Short mmCIF file of C-alpha atoms in Angstrom, two decimals:
data_model
loop_
_atom_site.label_atom_id
_atom_site.label_comp_id
_atom_site.label_asym_id
_atom_site.label_seq_id
_atom_site.Cartn_x
_atom_site.Cartn_y
_atom_site.Cartn_z
CA UNK A 1 224.75 -80.52 -43.42
CA UNK A 2 221.51 -79.25 -41.72
CA UNK A 3 219.36 -80.97 -44.17
CA UNK A 4 220.74 -84.79 -43.78
CA UNK A 5 220.67 -84.43 -39.93
CA UNK A 6 216.62 -84.64 -40.47
CA UNK A 7 216.67 -87.24 -42.54
CA UNK A 8 215.33 -90.64 -41.66
CA UNK A 9 218.55 -92.94 -40.41
CA UNK A 10 218.76 -94.63 -43.40
CA UNK A 11 222.15 -96.52 -44.22
CA UNK A 12 224.05 -93.87 -45.79
CA UNK A 13 223.73 -91.57 -43.96
CA UNK A 14 224.82 -93.59 -40.68
CA UNK A 15 227.94 -94.14 -43.02
CA UNK A 16 228.32 -90.67 -43.33
CA UNK A 17 228.05 -89.69 -40.25
CA UNK A 18 231.55 -89.47 -38.85
CA UNK A 19 232.14 -87.98 -42.18
CA UNK A 20 229.40 -85.36 -41.91
CA UNK A 21 230.72 -84.23 -37.97
CA UNK A 22 233.83 -84.49 -39.06
CA UNK A 23 232.91 -82.21 -41.07
CA UNK A 24 230.95 -79.81 -39.16
CA UNK A 25 233.57 -79.65 -36.14
CA UNK A 26 235.66 -78.53 -38.89
CA UNK A 27 233.50 -75.78 -40.47
CA UNK A 28 232.80 -74.40 -36.88
CA UNK A 29 236.26 -73.82 -35.22
CA UNK A 30 237.50 -72.20 -39.05
CA UNK A 31 234.69 -69.89 -39.53
CA UNK A 32 234.68 -67.82 -36.43
CA UNK A 33 237.73 -67.06 -37.86
CA UNK A 34 237.43 -65.99 -40.90
CA UNK A 35 234.53 -63.99 -40.38
CA UNK A 36 236.19 -62.24 -37.68
CA UNK A 37 239.52 -61.09 -40.36
CA UNK A 38 236.97 -60.18 -42.98
CA UNK A 39 236.28 -57.09 -40.64
CA UNK A 40 239.77 -56.28 -39.39
CA UNK A 41 240.49 -53.33 -40.91
CA UNK A 42 237.66 -51.68 -38.80
CA UNK A 43 240.02 -52.30 -35.96
CA UNK A 44 243.13 -51.25 -37.09
CA UNK A 45 244.63 -47.63 -35.77
CA UNK A 46 245.69 -46.58 -39.00
CA UNK A 47 243.31 -47.43 -41.12
CA UNK A 48 240.27 -47.98 -39.45
CA UNK A 49 238.00 -44.68 -41.13
CA UNK A 50 239.36 -44.65 -44.27
CA UNK A 51 237.95 -48.24 -44.80
CA UNK A 52 234.87 -47.57 -46.70
CA UNK A 53 232.73 -49.27 -44.08
CA UNK A 54 229.54 -50.17 -46.99
CA UNK A 55 231.67 -51.36 -49.70
CA UNK A 56 233.38 -53.93 -46.51
CA UNK A 57 229.72 -54.59 -46.44
CA UNK A 58 228.44 -55.92 -49.59
CA UNK A 59 231.50 -57.10 -50.88
CA UNK A 60 232.93 -58.36 -47.86
CA UNK A 61 230.15 -59.60 -45.29
CA UNK A 62 226.68 -60.33 -46.75
CA UNK A 63 228.45 -62.72 -49.73
CA UNK A 64 229.49 -65.00 -45.99
CA UNK A 65 226.31 -64.16 -44.74
CA UNK A 66 225.44 -67.84 -45.10
CA UNK A 67 228.91 -69.12 -43.00
CA UNK A 68 227.33 -66.69 -40.20
CA UNK A 69 224.10 -68.97 -40.14
CA UNK A 70 225.07 -71.93 -40.08
CA UNK A 71 227.04 -70.97 -36.60
CA UNK A 72 224.39 -69.28 -35.97
CA UNK A 73 222.68 -72.66 -36.33
CA UNK A 74 225.36 -75.34 -35.28
CA UNK A 75 226.24 -72.89 -32.14
CA UNK A 76 225.12 -70.05 -30.99
CA UNK A 77 228.13 -69.63 -28.22
CA UNK A 78 230.30 -68.73 -31.42
CA UNK A 79 228.01 -66.86 -33.64
CA UNK A 80 227.87 -64.46 -30.42
CA UNK A 81 231.48 -63.91 -30.62
CA UNK A 82 231.32 -63.16 -33.98
CA UNK A 83 228.46 -60.51 -33.29
CA UNK A 84 230.19 -59.33 -30.81
CA UNK A 85 233.40 -59.05 -33.59
CA UNK A 86 231.30 -56.91 -35.05
CA UNK A 87 229.98 -54.32 -33.06
CA UNK A 88 233.19 -53.36 -31.81
CA UNK A 89 234.52 -53.00 -34.69
CA UNK A 90 232.07 -51.09 -36.25
CA UNK A 91 230.96 -48.84 -32.46
CA UNK A 92 234.48 -47.83 -32.63
CA UNK A 93 234.04 -46.53 -35.95
CA UNK A 94 230.56 -45.13 -35.75
CA UNK A 95 232.08 -43.55 -32.34
CA UNK A 96 235.60 -42.12 -34.01
CA UNK A 97 234.52 -40.93 -36.96
CA UNK A 98 231.56 -39.02 -35.73
CA UNK A 99 232.87 -37.60 -33.09
CA UNK A 100 235.41 -36.00 -35.57
CA UNK A 101 232.82 -34.44 -37.10
CA UNK A 102 230.18 -33.48 -34.46
CA UNK A 103 233.52 -31.49 -32.99
CA UNK A 104 234.35 -29.79 -36.68
CA UNK A 105 231.26 -28.50 -37.04
CA UNK A 106 230.64 -26.85 -33.54
CA UNK A 107 234.47 -25.47 -33.98
CA UNK A 108 232.97 -23.77 -36.96
CA UNK A 109 229.54 -22.56 -34.85
CA UNK A 110 231.34 -21.60 -31.79
CA UNK A 111 232.98 -18.69 -34.46
CA UNK A 112 229.34 -16.30 -33.53
CA UNK A 113 226.58 -16.91 -31.34
CA UNK A 114 223.08 -15.22 -32.98
CA UNK A 115 220.85 -12.91 -31.25
CA UNK A 116 217.56 -12.66 -31.77
CA UNK A 117 216.35 -9.88 -31.96
CA UNK A 118 212.65 -8.81 -30.19
CA UNK A 119 209.94 -7.65 -32.50
CA UNK A 120 209.05 -4.98 -30.20
CA UNK A 121 212.94 -4.24 -29.32
CA UNK A 122 213.76 -0.99 -32.13
CA UNK A 123 217.42 0.44 -31.83
CA UNK A 124 217.00 4.49 -33.04
CA UNK A 125 219.30 3.59 -35.74
CA UNK A 126 217.00 1.38 -36.34
CA UNK A 127 213.73 3.73 -35.89
CA UNK A 128 215.28 6.33 -38.84
CA UNK A 129 216.42 3.76 -41.22
CA UNK A 130 214.17 4.12 -44.77
CA UNK A 131 212.39 0.94 -45.18
CA UNK A 132 212.28 1.73 -49.24
CA UNK A 133 213.22 -2.02 -49.84
CA UNK A 134 212.88 -5.33 -48.12
CA UNK A 135 216.35 -4.52 -44.88
CA UNK A 136 219.02 -7.48 -45.63
CA UNK A 137 217.95 -9.64 -41.86
CA UNK A 138 214.85 -9.74 -43.87
CA UNK A 139 215.99 -11.51 -46.86
CA UNK A 140 218.12 -13.47 -45.37
CA UNK A 141 216.35 -14.84 -42.86
CA UNK A 142 213.75 -15.77 -45.86
CA UNK A 143 216.72 -17.49 -47.49
CA UNK A 144 217.16 -19.86 -44.56
CA UNK A 145 214.13 -20.97 -44.76
CA UNK A 146 215.30 -23.46 -47.57
CA UNK A 147 217.55 -25.24 -44.87
CA UNK A 148 214.05 -27.02 -43.10
CA UNK A 149 214.28 -29.35 -46.96
CA UNK A 150 215.99 -32.26 -47.10
CA UNK A 151 216.34 -31.87 -50.92
CA UNK A 152 218.38 -28.41 -52.05
CA UNK A 153 219.66 -27.88 -54.91
CA UNK A 154 222.84 -25.88 -55.74
CA UNK A 155 226.24 -25.58 -53.33
CA UNK A 156 224.18 -24.16 -50.00
CA UNK A 157 222.78 -28.11 -50.31
CA UNK A 158 225.94 -30.03 -50.16
CA UNK A 159 226.87 -31.00 -46.98
CA UNK A 160 229.35 -28.87 -44.38
CA UNK A 161 232.73 -31.35 -45.14
CA UNK A 162 234.91 -31.42 -41.59
CA UNK A 163 238.81 -30.49 -43.43
CA UNK A 164 236.18 -27.56 -44.42
CA UNK A 165 237.18 -25.74 -40.45
CA UNK A 166 240.31 -25.78 -41.11
CA UNK A 167 240.15 -24.85 -44.86
CA UNK A 168 241.60 -21.41 -44.87
CA UNK A 169 240.15 -20.09 -48.02
CA UNK A 170 236.46 -21.62 -46.76
CA UNK A 171 236.85 -19.16 -43.93
CA UNK A 172 239.64 -16.10 -44.32
CA UNK A 173 238.29 -13.74 -47.47
CA UNK A 174 234.64 -14.27 -45.79
CA UNK A 175 235.84 -13.96 -41.91
CA UNK A 176 234.26 -10.85 -42.03
CA UNK A 177 232.02 -13.12 -41.03
CA UNK A 178 228.91 -11.72 -41.81
CA UNK A 179 228.70 -13.49 -45.89
CA UNK A 180 230.72 -16.61 -44.07
CA UNK A 181 227.19 -17.12 -41.88
CA UNK A 182 225.35 -16.35 -44.29
CA UNK A 183 225.91 -19.57 -46.06
CA UNK A 184 226.62 -21.72 -43.29
CA UNK A 185 223.54 -21.25 -40.19
CA UNK A 186 223.30 -23.31 -37.55
CA UNK A 187 220.54 -24.79 -39.14
CA UNK A 188 223.49 -25.39 -42.73
CA UNK A 189 225.41 -26.81 -39.08
CA UNK A 190 222.49 -29.60 -37.43
CA UNK A 191 220.77 -29.97 -41.04
CA UNK A 192 224.67 -31.79 -41.95
CA UNK A 193 225.46 -33.87 -39.24
CA UNK A 194 221.66 -34.98 -38.98
CA UNK A 195 222.34 -35.25 -42.67
CA UNK A 196 225.22 -37.91 -42.74
CA UNK A 197 223.49 -39.59 -39.12
CA UNK A 198 219.89 -40.53 -40.48
CA UNK A 199 222.33 -41.75 -43.20
CA UNK A 200 225.22 -43.65 -42.38
CA UNK A 201 222.16 -44.41 -39.36
CA UNK A 202 219.57 -46.50 -41.61
CA UNK A 203 222.79 -48.10 -43.94
CA UNK A 204 223.61 -49.87 -41.11
CA UNK A 205 220.08 -51.04 -40.19
CA UNK A 206 219.57 -52.27 -43.34
CA UNK A 207 223.15 -54.34 -43.42
CA UNK A 208 221.96 -55.60 -39.74
CA UNK A 209 218.36 -56.87 -40.62
CA UNK A 210 220.19 -57.99 -43.41
CA UNK A 211 223.23 -60.11 -42.09
CA UNK A 212 222.99 -60.99 -38.54
CA UNK A 213 218.69 -61.03 -38.56
CA UNK A 214 218.32 -63.05 -41.10
CA UNK A 215 220.47 -65.51 -38.99
CA UNK A 216 218.30 -64.95 -35.68
CA UNK A 217 214.29 -65.85 -37.94
CA UNK A 218 212.15 -68.55 -39.55
CA UNK A 219 210.99 -66.16 -42.16
CA UNK A 220 215.24 -65.47 -43.42
CA UNK A 221 215.71 -68.89 -42.74
CA UNK A 222 213.67 -70.35 -45.34
CA UNK A 223 215.48 -67.95 -47.94
CA UNK A 224 219.36 -69.72 -46.86
CA UNK A 225 218.85 -72.51 -49.90
CA UNK A 226 218.11 -69.81 -52.58
CA UNK A 227 220.90 -67.38 -50.50
CA UNK A 228 222.04 -64.40 -53.08
CA UNK A 229 223.63 -61.22 -52.19
CA UNK A 230 221.37 -60.03 -54.54
CA UNK A 231 218.17 -61.63 -53.16
CA UNK A 232 217.35 -59.02 -50.22
CA UNK A 233 216.81 -56.43 -51.72
CA UNK A 234 218.69 -52.44 -49.84
CA UNK A 235 215.21 -51.96 -47.80
CA UNK A 236 214.69 -54.82 -46.42
CA UNK A 237 215.02 -53.31 -43.07
CA UNK A 238 211.95 -51.17 -44.49
CA UNK A 239 209.04 -54.14 -44.66
CA UNK A 240 210.52 -56.13 -42.37
CA UNK A 241 210.29 -53.34 -39.94
CA UNK A 242 206.75 -52.01 -41.37
CA UNK A 243 205.91 -55.57 -40.74
CA UNK A 244 205.88 -54.98 -36.94
CA UNK A 245 202.86 -53.77 -37.97
CA UNK A 246 201.11 -56.15 -39.54
CA UNK A 247 198.10 -57.89 -37.92
CA UNK A 248 199.13 -60.85 -35.45
CA UNK A 249 199.24 -64.49 -36.72
CA UNK A 250 198.73 -63.23 -40.42
CA UNK A 251 201.75 -64.13 -41.77
CA UNK A 252 203.66 -67.66 -40.68
CA UNK A 253 206.52 -67.18 -38.81
CA UNK A 254 205.67 -63.32 -37.84
CA UNK A 255 206.19 -63.76 -34.24
CA UNK A 256 209.64 -65.38 -35.09
CA UNK A 257 210.29 -61.91 -37.73
CA UNK A 258 209.24 -59.03 -35.12
CA UNK A 259 211.84 -61.70 -32.24
CA UNK A 260 214.82 -61.25 -35.39
CA UNK A 261 214.12 -56.99 -35.34
CA UNK A 262 214.32 -57.15 -32.32
CA UNK A 263 217.37 -58.44 -31.84
CA UNK A 264 218.55 -55.86 -34.79
CA UNK A 265 217.96 -53.10 -32.87
CA UNK A 266 219.62 -53.99 -30.00
CA UNK A 267 222.39 -54.93 -32.03
CA UNK A 268 222.26 -52.16 -33.52
CA UNK A 269 222.48 -49.53 -29.79
CA UNK A 270 225.06 -51.29 -29.07
CA UNK A 271 226.95 -50.28 -32.22
CA UNK A 272 225.78 -46.66 -32.72
CA UNK A 273 224.52 -45.20 -29.46
CA UNK A 274 228.09 -44.05 -28.03
CA UNK A 275 227.67 -41.98 -31.77
CA UNK A 276 224.33 -40.50 -30.35
CA UNK A 277 226.20 -39.81 -28.08
CA UNK A 278 228.11 -36.60 -29.67
CA UNK A 279 225.33 -36.00 -31.58
CA UNK A 280 223.28 -35.28 -28.84
CA UNK A 281 225.56 -32.79 -27.70
CA UNK A 282 226.24 -31.22 -30.74
CA UNK A 283 222.10 -30.52 -30.65
CA UNK A 284 222.86 -29.44 -27.18
CA UNK A 285 225.10 -26.49 -28.29
CA UNK A 286 222.81 -24.98 -30.92
CA UNK A 287 220.01 -25.21 -28.30
CA UNK A 288 221.49 -24.10 -24.71
CA UNK A 289 221.64 -22.05 -23.52
CA UNK A 290 221.70 -19.60 -26.08
CA UNK A 291 219.81 -20.70 -28.60
CA UNK A 292 218.82 -19.64 -31.97
CA UNK A 293 216.31 -17.22 -32.88
CA UNK A 294 212.57 -18.58 -33.65
CA UNK A 295 212.62 -19.20 -37.20
CA UNK A 296 215.76 -20.59 -37.31
CA UNK A 297 214.28 -23.16 -34.79
CA UNK A 298 211.25 -23.94 -35.86
CA UNK A 299 213.63 -24.52 -39.17
CA UNK A 300 215.30 -26.74 -36.78
CA UNK A 301 212.11 -28.38 -36.03
CA UNK A 302 210.52 -28.64 -39.41
CA UNK A 303 213.93 -29.95 -40.40
CA UNK A 304 213.32 -32.77 -38.14
CA UNK A 305 210.21 -33.97 -39.13
CA UNK A 306 211.58 -34.54 -42.70
CA UNK A 307 214.06 -36.71 -40.99
CA UNK A 308 211.39 -38.97 -38.58
CA UNK A 309 209.34 -39.34 -42.18
CA UNK A 310 212.65 -40.83 -44.26
CA UNK A 311 213.53 -42.91 -41.33
CA UNK A 312 209.77 -44.02 -40.31
CA UNK A 313 209.65 -44.78 -44.58
CA UNK A 314 213.32 -46.41 -44.45
CA UNK A 315 212.50 -48.03 -41.47
CA UNK A 316 215.27 -47.15 -39.61
CA UNK A 317 213.53 -47.76 -36.49
CA UNK A 318 216.02 -47.43 -33.69
CA UNK A 319 216.68 -44.01 -34.87
CA UNK A 320 212.82 -43.01 -34.72
CA UNK A 321 212.71 -42.50 -30.67
CA UNK A 322 215.68 -40.53 -30.94
CA UNK A 323 214.90 -37.86 -33.35
CA UNK A 324 211.52 -37.85 -31.66
CA UNK A 325 212.84 -37.05 -28.36
CA UNK A 326 214.86 -33.86 -30.58
CA UNK A 327 211.50 -33.16 -31.26
CA UNK A 328 209.81 -32.15 -28.26
CA UNK A 329 213.25 -30.91 -27.17
CA UNK A 330 212.47 -28.47 -28.89
CA UNK A 331 208.90 -27.25 -28.65
CA UNK A 332 208.84 -25.63 -25.49
CA UNK A 333 212.39 -23.21 -26.73
CA UNK A 334 210.47 -21.93 -29.34
CA UNK A 335 207.40 -21.40 -27.13
CA UNK A 336 210.36 -19.14 -24.76
CA UNK A 337 211.31 -17.69 -28.19
CA UNK A 338 207.78 -16.45 -29.22
CA UNK A 339 206.67 -15.33 -25.38
CA UNK A 340 209.50 -12.90 -25.17
CA UNK A 341 207.87 -11.37 -29.10
CA UNK A 342 204.91 -11.38 -27.24
CA UNK A 343 205.68 -9.91 -24.65
CA UNK A 344 208.26 -7.06 -25.98
CA UNK A 345 204.88 -5.54 -28.10
CA UNK A 346 203.21 -5.37 -24.46
CA UNK A 347 205.22 -3.49 -23.27
CA UNK A 348 206.44 -0.95 -26.46
CA UNK A 349 202.21 -0.50 -26.61
CA UNK A 350 202.72 0.49 -23.12
CA UNK A 351 205.12 2.66 -24.03
CA UNK A 352 202.45 4.32 -26.50
CA UNK A 353 199.97 5.02 -23.94
CA UNK A 354 202.79 5.86 -22.00
CA UNK A 355 202.70 3.92 -19.30
CA UNK A 356 205.90 2.96 -17.41
CA UNK A 357 208.73 4.74 -17.46
CA UNK A 358 209.51 5.53 -21.04
CA UNK A 359 206.02 7.63 -20.52
CA UNK A 360 207.33 9.10 -17.56
CA UNK A 361 210.00 10.98 -19.37
CA UNK A 362 207.79 11.39 -22.24
CA UNK A 363 209.38 10.03 -24.16
CA UNK A 364 206.83 7.85 -26.50
CA UNK A 365 206.62 5.11 -29.72
CA UNK A 366 207.93 7.71 -33.10
CA UNK A 367 207.13 5.88 -36.11
CA UNK A 368 209.93 4.85 -37.39
CA UNK A 369 210.23 2.45 -34.60
CA UNK A 370 206.65 1.38 -35.49
CA UNK A 371 207.40 1.20 -38.91
CA UNK A 372 209.90 -1.01 -38.24
CA UNK A 373 207.64 -3.67 -35.81
CA UNK A 374 205.50 -3.78 -38.63
CA UNK A 375 208.28 -4.63 -41.33
CA UNK A 376 209.54 -7.53 -38.05
CA UNK A 377 206.39 -8.57 -37.47
CA UNK A 378 205.29 -9.45 -40.58
CA UNK A 379 208.49 -11.10 -41.92
CA UNK A 380 208.36 -13.44 -39.43
CA UNK A 381 204.20 -13.94 -39.22
CA UNK A 382 205.62 -14.67 -43.33
CA UNK A 383 208.25 -17.58 -41.75
CA UNK A 384 205.97 -19.20 -39.71
CA UNK A 385 203.26 -19.39 -41.84
CA UNK A 386 205.81 -20.89 -45.08
CA UNK A 387 207.12 -23.22 -42.63
CA UNK A 388 203.86 -24.98 -40.61
CA UNK A 389 202.05 -27.30 -41.18
CA UNK A 390 197.69 -28.35 -40.59
CA UNK A 391 198.97 -30.82 -38.28
CA UNK A 392 200.80 -28.99 -36.44
CA UNK A 393 199.40 -25.46 -36.10
CA UNK A 394 197.26 -24.68 -33.50
CA UNK A 395 200.17 -25.98 -31.54
CA UNK A 396 202.13 -22.32 -33.05
CA UNK A 397 199.23 -19.82 -33.80
CA UNK A 398 196.37 -20.81 -30.90
CA UNK A 399 197.84 -19.95 -27.68
CA UNK A 400 199.12 -16.50 -29.65
CA UNK A 401 195.91 -15.54 -30.64
CA UNK A 402 193.81 -16.77 -27.12
CA UNK A 403 196.07 -14.35 -25.26
CA UNK A 404 195.94 -10.92 -28.35
CA UNK A 405 192.15 -11.30 -27.19
#
């Protein structure tokens, strides 16, 4: 029907004009309720979250994408109704799922509070301890560095599931909590939430580009005649996202393609912004008012960097500002933690020189305390070095090198 609109006004076309108009009108009447019926399972209060959204998108919605493209060309108002129906259903789906998951992780995290030990603050019991092997706390710090990576082998690399908050076998037996929290530290909880977020956000943006942006750009309309669900690769969003940074005018239709991507980003934000609020809530509970110690915090920063790289490679453009904002909010907290370590060492040095209250009372620094401080400093330096990256070594080290001169 669309092709015939551009044809010459030949006799055959004129004779079939009324039939074509009738078919077009019938299609515009039938298609919106049909497309909206496909997403009805998402809107169900009883079956919404049990619906496999990925299967619904790939097996049904993408199969009928040409119907939406037809609506978009013939009646943008009706296409908008379909778009709003999907956005409302998908937003409720992700918002409910992310709220429940973030709440479960928050309940697990709230069962313990990890206190930061300053390098220069050594208790009398710790000063008398014999250091003939690596202390358990230092070994745990080394083990937890692995959570900075996305790919972790073994059980420790598995995502923490929401049901574990109520699983008695998972909690009891480890409720002396030391062993339990070695297994599920705050880095593991943050990693689980962010992996779930990035995977869902990437899949959703890819679908939006393939379903909605194709209908609104001349780049995609050129594919309409030969369209099939397999015609567009899963990383179409990534390729389209990278095309935005290309040379202006390098390809015909580039401006229209970019407009389609902007429209896709708008739809993604309408779907996902409410879910991001619950991710932000969990993130804020991790970093404030009692942030984790410096090394776990740096681990979170490095994990966040890897997530940014993944989103950039996948072309998940709308999520990048959110991840970058998390990174920028964690650096000041990390530097404040490191400043506290430096101040504790300065105070210990003053006590060793007989300054302050300890010098007045005739209490110096014991050799055992010095050994503990040296051990803690070596562990801290080793962890920071393991987590450091060349591009940000200046940010990590320069301030403290200068302050020690």
